[in-house]
Coordinates of C-alpha atoms in Angstrom, one line a residue:
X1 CA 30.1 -31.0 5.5
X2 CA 28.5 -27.5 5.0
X3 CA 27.9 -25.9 8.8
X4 CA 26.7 -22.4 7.6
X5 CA 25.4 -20.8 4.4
X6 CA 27.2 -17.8 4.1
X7 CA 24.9 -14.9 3.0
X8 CA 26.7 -11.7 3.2
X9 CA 29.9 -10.1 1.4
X10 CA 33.0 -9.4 3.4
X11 CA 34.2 -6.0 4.2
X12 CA 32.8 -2.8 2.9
X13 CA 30.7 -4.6 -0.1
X14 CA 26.9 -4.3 0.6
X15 CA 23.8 -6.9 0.3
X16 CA 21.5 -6.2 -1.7
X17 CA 17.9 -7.9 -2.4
X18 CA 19.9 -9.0 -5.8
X19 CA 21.9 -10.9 -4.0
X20 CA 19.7 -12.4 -1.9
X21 CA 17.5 -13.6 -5.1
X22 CA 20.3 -15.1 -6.9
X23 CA 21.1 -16.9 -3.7
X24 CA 17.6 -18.3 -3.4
X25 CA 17.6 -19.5 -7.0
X26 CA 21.0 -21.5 -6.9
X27 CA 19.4 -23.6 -3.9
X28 CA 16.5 -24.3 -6.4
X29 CA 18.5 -26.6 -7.7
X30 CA 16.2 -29.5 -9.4
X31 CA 16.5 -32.8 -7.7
X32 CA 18.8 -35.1 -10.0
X33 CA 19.8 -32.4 -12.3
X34 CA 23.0 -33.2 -14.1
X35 CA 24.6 -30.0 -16.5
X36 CA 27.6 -30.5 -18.9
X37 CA 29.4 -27.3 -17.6
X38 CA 30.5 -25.8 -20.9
X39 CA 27.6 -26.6 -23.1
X40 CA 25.9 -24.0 -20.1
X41 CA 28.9 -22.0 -20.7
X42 CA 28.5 -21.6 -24.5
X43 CA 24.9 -20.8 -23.8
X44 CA 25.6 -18.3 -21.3
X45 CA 28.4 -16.7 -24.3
X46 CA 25.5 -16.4 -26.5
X47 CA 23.3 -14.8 -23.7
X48 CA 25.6 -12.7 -22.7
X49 CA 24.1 -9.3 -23.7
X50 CA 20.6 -10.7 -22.4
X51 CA 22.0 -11.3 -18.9
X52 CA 24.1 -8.2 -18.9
X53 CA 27.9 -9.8 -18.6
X54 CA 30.7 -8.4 -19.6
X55 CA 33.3 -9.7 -22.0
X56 CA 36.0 -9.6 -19.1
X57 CA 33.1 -11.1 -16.9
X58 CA 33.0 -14.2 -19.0
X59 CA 36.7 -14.8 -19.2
X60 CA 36.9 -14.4 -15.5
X61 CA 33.4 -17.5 -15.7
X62 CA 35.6 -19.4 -18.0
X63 CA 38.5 -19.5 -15.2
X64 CA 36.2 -20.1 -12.5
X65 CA 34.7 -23.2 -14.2
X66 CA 38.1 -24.5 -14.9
X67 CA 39.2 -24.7 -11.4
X68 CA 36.5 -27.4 -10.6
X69 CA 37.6 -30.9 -11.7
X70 CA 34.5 -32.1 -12.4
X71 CA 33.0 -31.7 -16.4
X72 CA 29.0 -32.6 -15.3
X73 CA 27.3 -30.9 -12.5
X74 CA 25.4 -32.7 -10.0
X75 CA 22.5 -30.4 -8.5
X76 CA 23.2 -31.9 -4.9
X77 CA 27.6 -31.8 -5.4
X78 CA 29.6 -29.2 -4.0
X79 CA 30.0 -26.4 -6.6
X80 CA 32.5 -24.3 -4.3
X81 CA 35.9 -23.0 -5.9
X82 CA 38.5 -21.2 -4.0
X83 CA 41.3 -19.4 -6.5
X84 CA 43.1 -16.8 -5.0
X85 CA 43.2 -13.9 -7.2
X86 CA 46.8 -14.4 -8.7
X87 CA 45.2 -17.5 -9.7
X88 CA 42.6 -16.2 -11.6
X89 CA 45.0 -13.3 -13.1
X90 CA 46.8 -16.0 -14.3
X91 CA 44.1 -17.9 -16.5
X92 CA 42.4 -14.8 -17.1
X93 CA 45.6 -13.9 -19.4
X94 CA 46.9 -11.4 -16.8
X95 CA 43.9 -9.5 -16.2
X96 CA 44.8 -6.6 -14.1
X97 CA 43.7 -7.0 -10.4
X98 CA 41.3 -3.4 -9.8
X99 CA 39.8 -5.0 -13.5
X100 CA 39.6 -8.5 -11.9
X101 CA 37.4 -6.8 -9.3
X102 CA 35.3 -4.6 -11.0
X103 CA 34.0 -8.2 -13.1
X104 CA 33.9 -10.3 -10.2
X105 CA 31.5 -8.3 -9.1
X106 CA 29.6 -8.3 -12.5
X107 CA 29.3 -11.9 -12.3
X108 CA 27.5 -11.8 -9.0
X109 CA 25.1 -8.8 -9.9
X110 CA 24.3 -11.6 -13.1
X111 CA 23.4 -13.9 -10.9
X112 CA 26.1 -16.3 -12.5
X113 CA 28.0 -16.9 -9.4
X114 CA 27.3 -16.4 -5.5
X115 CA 30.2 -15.3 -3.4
X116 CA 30.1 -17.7 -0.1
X117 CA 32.7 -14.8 1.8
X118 CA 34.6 -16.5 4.8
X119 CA 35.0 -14.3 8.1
X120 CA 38.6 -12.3 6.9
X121 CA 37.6 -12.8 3.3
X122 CA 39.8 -15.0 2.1
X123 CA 39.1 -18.3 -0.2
X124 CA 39.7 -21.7 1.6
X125 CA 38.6 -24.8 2.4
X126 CA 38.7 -26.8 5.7
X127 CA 38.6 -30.5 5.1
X128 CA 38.1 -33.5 7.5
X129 CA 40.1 -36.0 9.0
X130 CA 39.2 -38.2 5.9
X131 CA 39.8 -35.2 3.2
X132 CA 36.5 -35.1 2.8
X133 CA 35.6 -30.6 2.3
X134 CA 33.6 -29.6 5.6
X135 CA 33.7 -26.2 4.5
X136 CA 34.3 -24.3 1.6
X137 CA 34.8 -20.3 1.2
X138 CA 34.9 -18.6 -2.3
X139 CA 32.9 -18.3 -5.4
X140 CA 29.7 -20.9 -5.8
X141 CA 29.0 -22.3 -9.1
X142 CA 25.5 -23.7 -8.3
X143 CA 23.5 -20.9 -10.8
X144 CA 25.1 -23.0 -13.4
X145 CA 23.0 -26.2 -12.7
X146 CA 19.5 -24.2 -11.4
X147 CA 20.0 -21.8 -14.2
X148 CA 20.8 -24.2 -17.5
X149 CA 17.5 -24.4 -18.4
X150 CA 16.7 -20.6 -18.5
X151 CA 20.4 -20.3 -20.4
X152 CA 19.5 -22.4 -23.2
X153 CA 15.8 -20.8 -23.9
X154 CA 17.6 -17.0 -23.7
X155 CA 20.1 -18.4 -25.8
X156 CA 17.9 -19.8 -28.4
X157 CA 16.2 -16.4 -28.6
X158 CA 19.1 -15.1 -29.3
X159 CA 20.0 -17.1 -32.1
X160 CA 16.5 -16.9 -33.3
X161 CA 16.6 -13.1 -33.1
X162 CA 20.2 -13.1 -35.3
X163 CA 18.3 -15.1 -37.8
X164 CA 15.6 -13.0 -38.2
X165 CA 17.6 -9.6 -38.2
X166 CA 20.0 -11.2 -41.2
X167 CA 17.2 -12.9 -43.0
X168 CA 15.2 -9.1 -42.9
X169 CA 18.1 -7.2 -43.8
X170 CA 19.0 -10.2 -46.9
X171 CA 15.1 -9.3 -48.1
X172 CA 15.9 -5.4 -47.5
X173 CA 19.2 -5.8 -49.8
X174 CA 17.1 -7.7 -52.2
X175 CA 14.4 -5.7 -52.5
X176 CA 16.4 -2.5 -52.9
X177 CA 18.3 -4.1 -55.5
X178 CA 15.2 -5.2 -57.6
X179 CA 13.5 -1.9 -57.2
X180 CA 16.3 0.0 -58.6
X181 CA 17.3 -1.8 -61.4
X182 CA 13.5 -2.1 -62.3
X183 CA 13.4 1.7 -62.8
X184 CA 16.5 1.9 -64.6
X185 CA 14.9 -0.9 -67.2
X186 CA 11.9 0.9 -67.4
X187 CA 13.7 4.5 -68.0
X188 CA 16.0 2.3 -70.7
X189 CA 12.6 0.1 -72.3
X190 CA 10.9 3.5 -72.4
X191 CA 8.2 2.4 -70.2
X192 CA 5.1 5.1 -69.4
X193 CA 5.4 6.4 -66.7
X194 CA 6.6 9.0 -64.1
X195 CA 9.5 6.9 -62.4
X196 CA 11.1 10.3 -61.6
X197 CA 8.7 10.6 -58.8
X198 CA 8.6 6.9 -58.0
X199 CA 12.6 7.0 -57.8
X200 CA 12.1 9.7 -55.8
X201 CA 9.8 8.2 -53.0
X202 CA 12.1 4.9 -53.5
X203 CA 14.7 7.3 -51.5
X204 CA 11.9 8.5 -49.1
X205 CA 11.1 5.2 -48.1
X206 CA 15.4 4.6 -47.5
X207 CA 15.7 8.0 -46.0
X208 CA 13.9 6.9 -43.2
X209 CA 16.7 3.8 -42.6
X210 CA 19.1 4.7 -39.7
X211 CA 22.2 3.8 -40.1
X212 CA 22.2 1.0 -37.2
X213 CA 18.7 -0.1 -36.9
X214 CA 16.4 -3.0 -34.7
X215 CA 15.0 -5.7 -36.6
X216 CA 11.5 -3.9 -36.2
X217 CA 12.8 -0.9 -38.3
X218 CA 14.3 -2.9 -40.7
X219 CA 10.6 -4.9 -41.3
X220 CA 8.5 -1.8 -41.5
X221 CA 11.4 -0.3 -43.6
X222 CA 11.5 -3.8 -45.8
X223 CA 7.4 -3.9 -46.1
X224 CA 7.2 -0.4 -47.4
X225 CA 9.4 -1.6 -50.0
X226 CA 8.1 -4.7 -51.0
X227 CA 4.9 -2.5 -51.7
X228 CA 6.6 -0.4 -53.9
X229 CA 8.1 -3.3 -55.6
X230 CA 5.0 -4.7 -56.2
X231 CA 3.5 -2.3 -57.9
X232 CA 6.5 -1.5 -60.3
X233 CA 6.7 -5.7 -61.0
X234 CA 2.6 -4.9 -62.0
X235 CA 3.3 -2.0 -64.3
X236 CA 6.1 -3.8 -66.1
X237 CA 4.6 -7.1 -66.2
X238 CA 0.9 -5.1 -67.6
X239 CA 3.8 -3.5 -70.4
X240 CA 5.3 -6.7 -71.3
X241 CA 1.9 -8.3 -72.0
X242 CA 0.9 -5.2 -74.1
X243 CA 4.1 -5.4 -76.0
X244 CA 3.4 -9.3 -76.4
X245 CA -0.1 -8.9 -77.7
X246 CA 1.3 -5.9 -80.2
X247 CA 3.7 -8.3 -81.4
X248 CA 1.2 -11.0 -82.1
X249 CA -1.2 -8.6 -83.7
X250 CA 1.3 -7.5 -86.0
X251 CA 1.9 -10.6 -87.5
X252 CA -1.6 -11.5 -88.7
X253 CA -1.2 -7.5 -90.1
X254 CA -3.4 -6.2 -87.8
X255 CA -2.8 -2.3 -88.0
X256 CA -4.5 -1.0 -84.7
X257 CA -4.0 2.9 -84.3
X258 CA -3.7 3.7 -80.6
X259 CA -4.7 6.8 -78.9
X260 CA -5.1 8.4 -74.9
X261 CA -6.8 5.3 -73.2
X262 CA -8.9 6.1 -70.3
X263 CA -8.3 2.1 -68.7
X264 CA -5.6 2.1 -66.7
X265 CA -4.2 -0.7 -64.7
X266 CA -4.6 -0.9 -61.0
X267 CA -0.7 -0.6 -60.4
X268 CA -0.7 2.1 -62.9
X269 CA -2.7 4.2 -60.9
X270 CA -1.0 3.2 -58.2
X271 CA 2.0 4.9 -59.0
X272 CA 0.4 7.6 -60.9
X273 CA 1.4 6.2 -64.3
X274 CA 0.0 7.6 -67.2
X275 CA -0.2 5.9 -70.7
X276 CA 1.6 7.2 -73.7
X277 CA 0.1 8.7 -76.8
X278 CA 2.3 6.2 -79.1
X279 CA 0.7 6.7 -82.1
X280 CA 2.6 3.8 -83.9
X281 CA 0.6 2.9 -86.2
X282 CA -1.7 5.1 -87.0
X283 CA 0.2 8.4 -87.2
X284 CA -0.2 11.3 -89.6
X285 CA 0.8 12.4 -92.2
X286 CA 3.0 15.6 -90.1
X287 CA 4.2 13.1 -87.8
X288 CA 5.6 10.6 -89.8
X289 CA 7.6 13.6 -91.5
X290 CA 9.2 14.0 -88.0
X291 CA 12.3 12.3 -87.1
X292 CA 11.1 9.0 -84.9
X293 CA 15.1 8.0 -83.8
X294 CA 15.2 8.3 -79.8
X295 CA 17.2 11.1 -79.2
X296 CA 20.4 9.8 -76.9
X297 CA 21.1 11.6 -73.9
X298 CA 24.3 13.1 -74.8
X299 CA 23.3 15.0 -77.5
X300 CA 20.6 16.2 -75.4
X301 CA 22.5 17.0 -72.7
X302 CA 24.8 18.9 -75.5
X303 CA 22.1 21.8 -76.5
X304 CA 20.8 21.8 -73.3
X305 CA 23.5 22.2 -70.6
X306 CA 21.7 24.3 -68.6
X307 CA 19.7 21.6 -67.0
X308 CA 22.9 20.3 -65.5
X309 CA 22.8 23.8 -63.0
X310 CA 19.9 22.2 -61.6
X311 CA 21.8 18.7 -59.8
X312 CA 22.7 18.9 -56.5
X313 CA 26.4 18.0 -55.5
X314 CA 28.0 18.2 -59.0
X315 CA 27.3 14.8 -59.6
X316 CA 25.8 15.4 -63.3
X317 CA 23.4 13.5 -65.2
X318 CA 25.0 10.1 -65.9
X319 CA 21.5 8.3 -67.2
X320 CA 17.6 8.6 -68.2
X321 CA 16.8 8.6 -64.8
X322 CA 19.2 11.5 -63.3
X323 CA 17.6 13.1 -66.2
X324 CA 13.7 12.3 -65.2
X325 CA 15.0 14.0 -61.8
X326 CA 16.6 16.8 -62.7
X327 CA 13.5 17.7 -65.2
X328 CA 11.1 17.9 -62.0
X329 CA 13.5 20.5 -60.7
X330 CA 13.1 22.6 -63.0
X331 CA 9.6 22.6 -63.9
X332 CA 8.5 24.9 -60.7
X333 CA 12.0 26.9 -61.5
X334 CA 10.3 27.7 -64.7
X335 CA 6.9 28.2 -63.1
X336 CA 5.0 25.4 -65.2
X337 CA 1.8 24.1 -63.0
X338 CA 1.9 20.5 -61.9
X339 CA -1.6 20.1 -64.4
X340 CA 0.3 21.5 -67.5
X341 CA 3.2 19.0 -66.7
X342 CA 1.2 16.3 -66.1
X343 CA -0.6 17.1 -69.7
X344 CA 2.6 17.2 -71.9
X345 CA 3.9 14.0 -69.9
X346 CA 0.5 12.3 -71.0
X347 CA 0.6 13.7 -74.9
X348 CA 4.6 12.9 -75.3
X349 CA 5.3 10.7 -73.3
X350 CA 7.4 11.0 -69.8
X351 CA 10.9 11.3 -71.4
X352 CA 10.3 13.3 -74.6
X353 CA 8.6 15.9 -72.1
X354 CA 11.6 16.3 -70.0
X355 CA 13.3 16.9 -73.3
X356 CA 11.0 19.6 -74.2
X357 CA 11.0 20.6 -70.4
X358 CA 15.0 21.5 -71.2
X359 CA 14.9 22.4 -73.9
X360 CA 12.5 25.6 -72.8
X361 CA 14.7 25.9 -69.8
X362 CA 17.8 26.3 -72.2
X363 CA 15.6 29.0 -73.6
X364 CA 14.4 30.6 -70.6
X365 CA 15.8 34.2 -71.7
X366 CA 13.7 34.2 -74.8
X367 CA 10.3 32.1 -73.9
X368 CA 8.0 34.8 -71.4
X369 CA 5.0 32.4 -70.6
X370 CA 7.3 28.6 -70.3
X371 CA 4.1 27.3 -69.1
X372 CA 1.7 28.5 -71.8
X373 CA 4.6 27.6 -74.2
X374 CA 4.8 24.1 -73.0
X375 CA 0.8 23.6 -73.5
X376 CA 1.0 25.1 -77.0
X377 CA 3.2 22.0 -77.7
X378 CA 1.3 19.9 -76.0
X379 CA -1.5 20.3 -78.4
X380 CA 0.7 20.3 -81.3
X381 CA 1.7 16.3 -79.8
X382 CA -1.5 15.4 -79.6
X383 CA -2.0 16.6 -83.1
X384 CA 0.7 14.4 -84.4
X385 CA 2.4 17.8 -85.5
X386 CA 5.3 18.2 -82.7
X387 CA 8.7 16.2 -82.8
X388 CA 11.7 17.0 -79.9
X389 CA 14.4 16.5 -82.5
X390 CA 13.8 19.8 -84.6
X391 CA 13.8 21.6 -81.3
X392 CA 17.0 20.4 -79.7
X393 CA 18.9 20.5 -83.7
X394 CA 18.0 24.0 -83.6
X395 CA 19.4 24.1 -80.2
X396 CA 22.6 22.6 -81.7
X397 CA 22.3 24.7 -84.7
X398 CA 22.2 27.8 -82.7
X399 CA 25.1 26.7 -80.5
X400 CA 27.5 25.8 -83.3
X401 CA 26.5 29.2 -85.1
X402 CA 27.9 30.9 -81.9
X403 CA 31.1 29.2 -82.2
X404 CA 31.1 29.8 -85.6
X405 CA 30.9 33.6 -84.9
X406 CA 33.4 33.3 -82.1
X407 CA 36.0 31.5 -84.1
X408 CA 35.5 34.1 -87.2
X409 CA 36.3 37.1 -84.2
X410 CA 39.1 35.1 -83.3
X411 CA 40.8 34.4 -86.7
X412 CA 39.5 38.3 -87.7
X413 CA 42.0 39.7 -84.5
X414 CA 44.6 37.2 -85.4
X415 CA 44.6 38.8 -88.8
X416 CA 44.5 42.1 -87.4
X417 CA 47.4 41.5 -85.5
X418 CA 49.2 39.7 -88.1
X419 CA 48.8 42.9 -90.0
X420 CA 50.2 44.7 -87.6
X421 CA 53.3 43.1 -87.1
X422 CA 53.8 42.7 -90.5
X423 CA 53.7 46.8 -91.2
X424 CA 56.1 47.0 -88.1
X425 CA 58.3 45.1 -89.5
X426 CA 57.7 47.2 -92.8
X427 CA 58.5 49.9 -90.7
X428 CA 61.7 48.6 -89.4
X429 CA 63.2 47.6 -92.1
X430 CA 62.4 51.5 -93.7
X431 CA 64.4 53.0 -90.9
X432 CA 67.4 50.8 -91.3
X433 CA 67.2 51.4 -94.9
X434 CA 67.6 55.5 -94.4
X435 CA 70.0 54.6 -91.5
X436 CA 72.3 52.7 -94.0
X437 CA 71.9 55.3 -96.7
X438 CA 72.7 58.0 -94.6
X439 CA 76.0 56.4 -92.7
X440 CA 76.8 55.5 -96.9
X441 CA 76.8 59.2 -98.0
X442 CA 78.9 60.3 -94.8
X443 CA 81.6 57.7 -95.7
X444 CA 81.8 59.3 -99.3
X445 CA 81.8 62.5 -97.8
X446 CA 84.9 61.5 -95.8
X447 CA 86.6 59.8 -98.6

């Protein structure tokens, strides 16, 4: 039988108002209340940031919980254990003793256990003549019972909250994903539009993502992107259809001849795309002169290897897109407005104008006005009279003549110099000619 509640800690340790609280709520124990000790213990593992344990703290709990016989606990039982500390040490898998202390004393400030101190501070319990426990001194395990409910609702928010931080960062890697391998299609399919500037505020949007983020970053993060990836979905989806209803209209011979539209999809203007002067079927006569083969990106990269000064971090141009990017950089190195850019990306299309766009940056030592250049072509395109492939094979042209020219120095000095030794060796073989006649006529001289 229980004489006293004991309320303070022994020694030097202080009370505290915390203590006092978590010693109110364990005798709030519900009337009847019954608790399967480790199913509150599992909760309490999965609450454990929530309720500010430790680690350590919880292995010392798991100890503590097995020194009571009893699996279910009874709101009105006595939930008293009384391990010395080398007993705890011992199931705590020889936890040092100042450690053993400094977590004891987290479990209390949790409100997981209450210490009931005795008057020297050691753990006992006196029993009756009929071994019944009158009283018991140590560590109370009543929090377990009054607190099981409040366990299992932090610990179902904590599972809720994993759920929702892996299913948001599942959408985030999903999203990023779709968005990038949509651009690289589009760049690939050659579909209008600038998606240099729409890869670029792709990595805006994932510039903002710390590396270790809440779940709330992560959703505003995740939503930014899903609006981008809508409106990419739209502008491929509106080019698909076009391409479809070209397709059909070519098979009952319908020749349509397109030209600048002024409609533009919602989502086009969304992402500032602009449409492309095609001109498929209804070209003239200059432009169907012109070479129509897409240009690959090598042999662009080939007569224009100045462009490649212009990527950051040496990692070169690897694709259409890197390429897109690295145009953009160079059309305020080359002073071009943003309105004449925009003009020549309408008239030719986004990827032949980043062509062009190296090509005059290749050229930058003979072209004074790039910009007024660039719009001189740009009324030659929509003209049907300008083509990127005689530009970048007189780029090739040019560059091969130059190794022509070197090679012909090079094989000019090598002949030079085989000269040279050739009319040493002349030489040579002179003076050991005389040297022998001379050393002849001494010996007949001498004989």
């Amino acid at each position: 039988m229980q004489t006293h509640t004991v309320t303070t800690p022994f020694g030097r340790r202080p009370m505290t108002l915390g203590m006092i609280a978590s010693q109110v709520t364990a005798q709030t124990v519900p009337e009847g209340a019954t608790v399967h000790k480790w199913h509150v213990f599992r909760d309490i593992k999965e609450a454990r940031i929530a309720l500010g344990a430790t680690d350590r703290a919880l292995a010392i709990l798991d100890a503590l919980l097995s020194f009571h016989p009893e699996t279910a606990f009874y709101g009105d039982s006595a939930l008293i254990v009384w391990p010395s500390n080398e007993q705890l040490i011992g199931r705590a898998n020889g936890m040092s003793p100042t450690t053993l202390r400094r977590h004891l004393a987290n479990l209390v400030d949790c409100g997981l256990v209450v210490r009931r101190d005795s008057p020297n501070g050691k753990r006992y319990a006196r029993k009756g003549q009929g071994g019944d426990i009158e009283q018991a001194y140590g560590f109370d395990l009543s929090p377990i019972v009054a607190r099981a409910v409040e366990f299992k609702e932090l610990a179902e928010a904590v599972r809720a909250e994993k759920k929702a931080y892996k299913v948001v960062k599942e959408r985030l890697t999903i999203c990023r994903r779709d968005i990038v391998k949509m651009i690289e299609a589009a760049i690939e399919e050659g579909v209008p539009g600038n998606w240099g500037s729409v890869h670029l505020e792709y990595q805006a949007i994932i510039g903002r993502l710390p590396r270790t983020a809440p779940r709330q970053v992560l959703e505003t993060v995740a939503a930014e992107l899903d609006d981008l990836w809508t409106q990419i979905r739209d502008v491929l989806e509106s080019f698909v259809k076009t391409q479809n209803m070209n397709a059909n209209e070519s098979q009952f011979e319908r020749h349509i001849q397109n030209s600048n539209t002024e409609s533009k999809t919602e989502s086009e203007r969304g992402l500032g795309i602009k449409d492309e002067a095609s001109g498929s079927a209804g070209e003239s006569d200059n432009l169907r002169s012109l070479p129509q083969r897409e240009l690959p990106l090598g042999i662009v990269l080939d007569a224009c290897p100045n462009l490649l000064w212009l990527v950051k971090g040496g990692g070169g141009i690897r694709n259409w897109r890197d390429f897109l990017t690295a145009a953009d950089l160079a059309r305020p190195v080359l002073g071009i407005s943003p309105s004449a850019w925009e003009d020549a990306q309408v008239a030719m299309g986004e990827q032949q104008a980043a062509i062009t766009l190296a090509a005059i940056y290749q050229r930058t030592d003979q072209i004074k006005s790039p910009g007024g250049y660039l719009r001189n072509l740009t009324e030659r395109a929509r003209e049907g009279k300008f083509s990127t492939w005689p530009m970048i094979m007189a780029l090739l042209r040019a560059k091969l003549d130059a190794a022509k020219a070197a090679g012909a120095g090079v094989v000019e000095a090598e002949s030079e110099l085989g000269a040279a030794k050739r009319l040493d060796r002349t030489e040579k073989r002179l003076e050991i000619s005389e040297n022998l006649k001379r050393s002849l006529g001494k010996w007949d001289r001498e004989t």
